[in-house]
CSV table of N, CA and C in Angstrom, one decimal:
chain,number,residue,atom,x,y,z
A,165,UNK,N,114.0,154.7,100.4
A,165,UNK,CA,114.0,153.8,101.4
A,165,UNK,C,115.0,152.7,101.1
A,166,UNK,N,114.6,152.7,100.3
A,166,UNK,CA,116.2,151.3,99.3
A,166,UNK,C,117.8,151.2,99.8
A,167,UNK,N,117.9,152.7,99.1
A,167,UNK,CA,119.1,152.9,99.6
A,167,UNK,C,119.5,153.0,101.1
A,168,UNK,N,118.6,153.7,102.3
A,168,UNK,CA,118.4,153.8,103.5
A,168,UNK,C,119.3,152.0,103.9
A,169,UNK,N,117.8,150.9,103.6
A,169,UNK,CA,118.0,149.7,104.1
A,169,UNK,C,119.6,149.3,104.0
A,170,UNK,N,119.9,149.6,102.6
A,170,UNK,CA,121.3,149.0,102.1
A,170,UNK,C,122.5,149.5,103.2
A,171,UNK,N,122.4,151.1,103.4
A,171,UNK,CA,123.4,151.2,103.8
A,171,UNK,C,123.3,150.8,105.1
A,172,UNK,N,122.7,150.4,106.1
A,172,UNK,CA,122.6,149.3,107.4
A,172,UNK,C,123.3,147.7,106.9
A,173,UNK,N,123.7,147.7,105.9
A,173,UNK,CA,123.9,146.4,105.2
A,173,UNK,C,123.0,145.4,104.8
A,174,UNK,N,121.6,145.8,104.6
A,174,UNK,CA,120.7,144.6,104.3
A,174,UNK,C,120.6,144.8,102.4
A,175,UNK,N,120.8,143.6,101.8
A,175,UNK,CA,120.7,143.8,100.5
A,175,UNK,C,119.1,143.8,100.4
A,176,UNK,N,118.9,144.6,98.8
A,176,UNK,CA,117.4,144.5,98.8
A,176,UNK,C,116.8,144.8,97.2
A,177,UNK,N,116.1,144.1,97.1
A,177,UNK,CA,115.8,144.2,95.5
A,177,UNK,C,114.9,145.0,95.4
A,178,UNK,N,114.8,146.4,94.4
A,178,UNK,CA,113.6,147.2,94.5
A,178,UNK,C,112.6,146.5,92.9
A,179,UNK,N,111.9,146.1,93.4
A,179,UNK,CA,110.6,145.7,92.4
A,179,UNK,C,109.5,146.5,92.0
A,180,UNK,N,109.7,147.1,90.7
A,180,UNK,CA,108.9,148.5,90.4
A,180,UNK,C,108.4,148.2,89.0
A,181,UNK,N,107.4,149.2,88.9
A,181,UNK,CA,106.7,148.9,87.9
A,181,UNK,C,107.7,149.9,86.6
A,182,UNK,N,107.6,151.2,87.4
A,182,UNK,CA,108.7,152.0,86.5
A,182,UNK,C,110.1,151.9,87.0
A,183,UNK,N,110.8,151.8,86.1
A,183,UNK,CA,112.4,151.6,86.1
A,183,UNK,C,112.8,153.0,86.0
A,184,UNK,N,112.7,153.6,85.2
A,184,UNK,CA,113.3,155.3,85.7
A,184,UNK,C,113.2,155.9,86.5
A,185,UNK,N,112.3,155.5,88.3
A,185,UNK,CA,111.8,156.4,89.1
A,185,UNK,C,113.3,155.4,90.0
A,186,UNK,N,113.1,153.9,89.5
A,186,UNK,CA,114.1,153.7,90.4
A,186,UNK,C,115.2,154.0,90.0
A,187,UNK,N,116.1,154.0,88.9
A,187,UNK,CA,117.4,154.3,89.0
A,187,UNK,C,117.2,155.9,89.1
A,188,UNK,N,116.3,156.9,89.2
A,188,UNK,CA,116.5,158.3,89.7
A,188,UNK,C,116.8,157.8,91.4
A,189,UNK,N,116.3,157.5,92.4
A,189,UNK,CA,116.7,157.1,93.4
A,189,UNK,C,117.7,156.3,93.6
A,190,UNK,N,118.3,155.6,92.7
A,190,UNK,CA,119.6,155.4,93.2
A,190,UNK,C,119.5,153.9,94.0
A,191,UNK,N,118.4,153.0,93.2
A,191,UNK,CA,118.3,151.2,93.6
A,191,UNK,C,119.2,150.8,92.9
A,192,UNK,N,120.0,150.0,93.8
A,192,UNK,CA,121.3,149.3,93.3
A,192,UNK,C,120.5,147.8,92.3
A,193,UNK,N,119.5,146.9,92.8
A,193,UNK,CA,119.0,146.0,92.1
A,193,UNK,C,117.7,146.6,91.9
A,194,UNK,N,116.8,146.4,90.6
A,194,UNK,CA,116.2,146.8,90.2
A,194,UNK,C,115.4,145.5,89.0
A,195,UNK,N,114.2,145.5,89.6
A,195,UNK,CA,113.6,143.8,88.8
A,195,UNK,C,112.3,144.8,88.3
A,196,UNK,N,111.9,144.7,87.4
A,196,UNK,CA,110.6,145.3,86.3
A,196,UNK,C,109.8,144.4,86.8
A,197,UNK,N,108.5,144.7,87.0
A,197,UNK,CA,107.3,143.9,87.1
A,197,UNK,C,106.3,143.7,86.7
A,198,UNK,N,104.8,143.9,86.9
A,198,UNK,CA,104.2,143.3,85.5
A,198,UNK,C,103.1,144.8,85.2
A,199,UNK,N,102.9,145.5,85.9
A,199,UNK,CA,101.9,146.8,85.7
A,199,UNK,C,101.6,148.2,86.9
A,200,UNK,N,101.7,149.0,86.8
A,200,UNK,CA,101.2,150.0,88.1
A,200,UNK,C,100.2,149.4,88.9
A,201,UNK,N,98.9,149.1,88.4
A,201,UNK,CA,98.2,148.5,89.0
A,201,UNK,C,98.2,147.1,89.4
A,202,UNK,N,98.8,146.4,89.6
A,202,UNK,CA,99.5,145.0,89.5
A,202,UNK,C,100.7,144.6,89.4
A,203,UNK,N,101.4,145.1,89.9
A,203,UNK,CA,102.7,145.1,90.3
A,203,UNK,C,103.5,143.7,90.0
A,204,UNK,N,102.7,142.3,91.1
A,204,UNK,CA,103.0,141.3,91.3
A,204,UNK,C,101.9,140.2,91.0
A,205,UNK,N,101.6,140.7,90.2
A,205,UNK,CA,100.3,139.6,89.3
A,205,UNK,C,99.6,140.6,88.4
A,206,UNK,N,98.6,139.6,87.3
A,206,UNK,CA,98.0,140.0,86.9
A,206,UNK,C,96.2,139.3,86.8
A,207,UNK,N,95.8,140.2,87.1
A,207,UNK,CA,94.1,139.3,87.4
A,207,UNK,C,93.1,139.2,86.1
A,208,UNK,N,93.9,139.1,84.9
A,208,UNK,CA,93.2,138.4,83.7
A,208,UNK,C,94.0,137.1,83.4
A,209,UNK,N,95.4,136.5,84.1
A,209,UNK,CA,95.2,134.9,83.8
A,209,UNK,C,94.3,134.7,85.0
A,210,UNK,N,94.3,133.3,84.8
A,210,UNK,CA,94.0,132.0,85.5
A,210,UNK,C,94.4,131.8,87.0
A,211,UNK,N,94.2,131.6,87.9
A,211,UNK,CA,94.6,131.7,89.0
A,211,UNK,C,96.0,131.0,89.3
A,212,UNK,N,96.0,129.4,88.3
A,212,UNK,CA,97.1,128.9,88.4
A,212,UNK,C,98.2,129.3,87.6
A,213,UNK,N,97.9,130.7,86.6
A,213,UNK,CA,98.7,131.5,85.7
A,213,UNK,C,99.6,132.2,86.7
A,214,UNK,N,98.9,133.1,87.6
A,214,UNK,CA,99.4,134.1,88.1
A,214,UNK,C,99.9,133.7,89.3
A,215,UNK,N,99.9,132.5,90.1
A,215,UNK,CA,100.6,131.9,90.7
A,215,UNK,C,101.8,131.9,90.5
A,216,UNK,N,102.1,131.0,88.9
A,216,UNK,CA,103.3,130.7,88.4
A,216,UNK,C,104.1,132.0,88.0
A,217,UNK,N,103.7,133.1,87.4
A,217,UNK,CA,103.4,134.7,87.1
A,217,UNK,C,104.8,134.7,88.5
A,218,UNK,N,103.7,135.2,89.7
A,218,UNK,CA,104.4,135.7,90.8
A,218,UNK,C,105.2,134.8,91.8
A,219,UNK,N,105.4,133.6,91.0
A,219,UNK,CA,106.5,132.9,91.6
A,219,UNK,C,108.1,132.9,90.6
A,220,UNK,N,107.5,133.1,89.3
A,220,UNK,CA,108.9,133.7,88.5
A,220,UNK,C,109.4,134.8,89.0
A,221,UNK,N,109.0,135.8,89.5
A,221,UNK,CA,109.4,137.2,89.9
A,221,UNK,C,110.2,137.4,91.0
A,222,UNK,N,109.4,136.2,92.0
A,222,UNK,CA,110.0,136.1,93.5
A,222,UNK,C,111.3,135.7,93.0
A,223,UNK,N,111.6,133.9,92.2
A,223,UNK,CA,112.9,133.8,92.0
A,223,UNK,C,113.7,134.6,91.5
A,224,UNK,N,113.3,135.8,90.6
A,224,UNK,CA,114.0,136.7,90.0
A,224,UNK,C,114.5,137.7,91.4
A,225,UNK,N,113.6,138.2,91.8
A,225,UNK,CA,114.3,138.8,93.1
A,225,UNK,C,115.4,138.1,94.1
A,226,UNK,N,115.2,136.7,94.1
A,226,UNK,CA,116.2,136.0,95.0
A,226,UNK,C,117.3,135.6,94.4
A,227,UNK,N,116.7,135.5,92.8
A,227,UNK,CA,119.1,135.3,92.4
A,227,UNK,C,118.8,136.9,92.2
A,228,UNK,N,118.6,138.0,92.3
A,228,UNK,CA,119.4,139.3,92.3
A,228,UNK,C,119.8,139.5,94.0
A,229,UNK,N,118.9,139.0,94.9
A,229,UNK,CA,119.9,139.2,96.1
A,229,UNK,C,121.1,138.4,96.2
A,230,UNK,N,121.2,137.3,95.5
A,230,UNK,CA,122.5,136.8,95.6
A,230,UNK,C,123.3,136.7,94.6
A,231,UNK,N,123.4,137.6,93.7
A,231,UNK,CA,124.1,138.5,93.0
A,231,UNK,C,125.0,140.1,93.0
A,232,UNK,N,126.0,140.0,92.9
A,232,UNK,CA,127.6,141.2,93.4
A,232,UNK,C,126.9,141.8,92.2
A,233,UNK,N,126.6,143.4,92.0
A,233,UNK,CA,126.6,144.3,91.7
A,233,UNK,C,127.6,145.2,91.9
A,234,UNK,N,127.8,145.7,90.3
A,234,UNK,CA,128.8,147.5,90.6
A,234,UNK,C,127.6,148.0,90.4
A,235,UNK,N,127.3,149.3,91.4
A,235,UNK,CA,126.2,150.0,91.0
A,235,UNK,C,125.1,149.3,90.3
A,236,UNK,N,123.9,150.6,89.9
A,236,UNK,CA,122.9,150.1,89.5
A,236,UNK,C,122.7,149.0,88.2
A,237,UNK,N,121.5,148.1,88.2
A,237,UNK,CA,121.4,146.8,87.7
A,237,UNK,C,120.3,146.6,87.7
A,238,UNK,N,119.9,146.5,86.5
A,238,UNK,CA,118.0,146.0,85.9
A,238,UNK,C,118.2,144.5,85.8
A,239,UNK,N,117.7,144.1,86.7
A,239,UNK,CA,117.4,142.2,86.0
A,239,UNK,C,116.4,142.0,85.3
């Protein structure tokens, strides 16, 4: 679906837990996250942990949309 969105021109960060499934599909940005089951947090910190947790990730996804890529790219 990654590649789909892109080639309409929408840039798009794929945020996965496994990195080899994405660059087998062919995701131009690619951000690691924190577990299969928890993707975008983790429910053993603190509430005000994993806040901060999944507010680092978000920024990490928004400087890779506004980041020029050749081809694929793990941030």
């Amino acid at each position: 679906m990654v590649k789909e969105i892109e080639r309409h021109g929408i840039t798009v960060v794929h945020m996965c837990t496994v990195v080899p499934i994405s660059l087998t599909v062919g995701a131009n940005r690619i951000l690691p996250t924190v577990a299969i089951p928890y993707p975008l947090g983790d429910p053993s910190l603190a509430p005000a942990e994993e806040k901060e947790l999944r507010r680092k990730l978000v920024k990490k996804a928004l400087d890779a949309l506004c980041t020029d890529v050749e081809g694929q790219t793990v941030f």
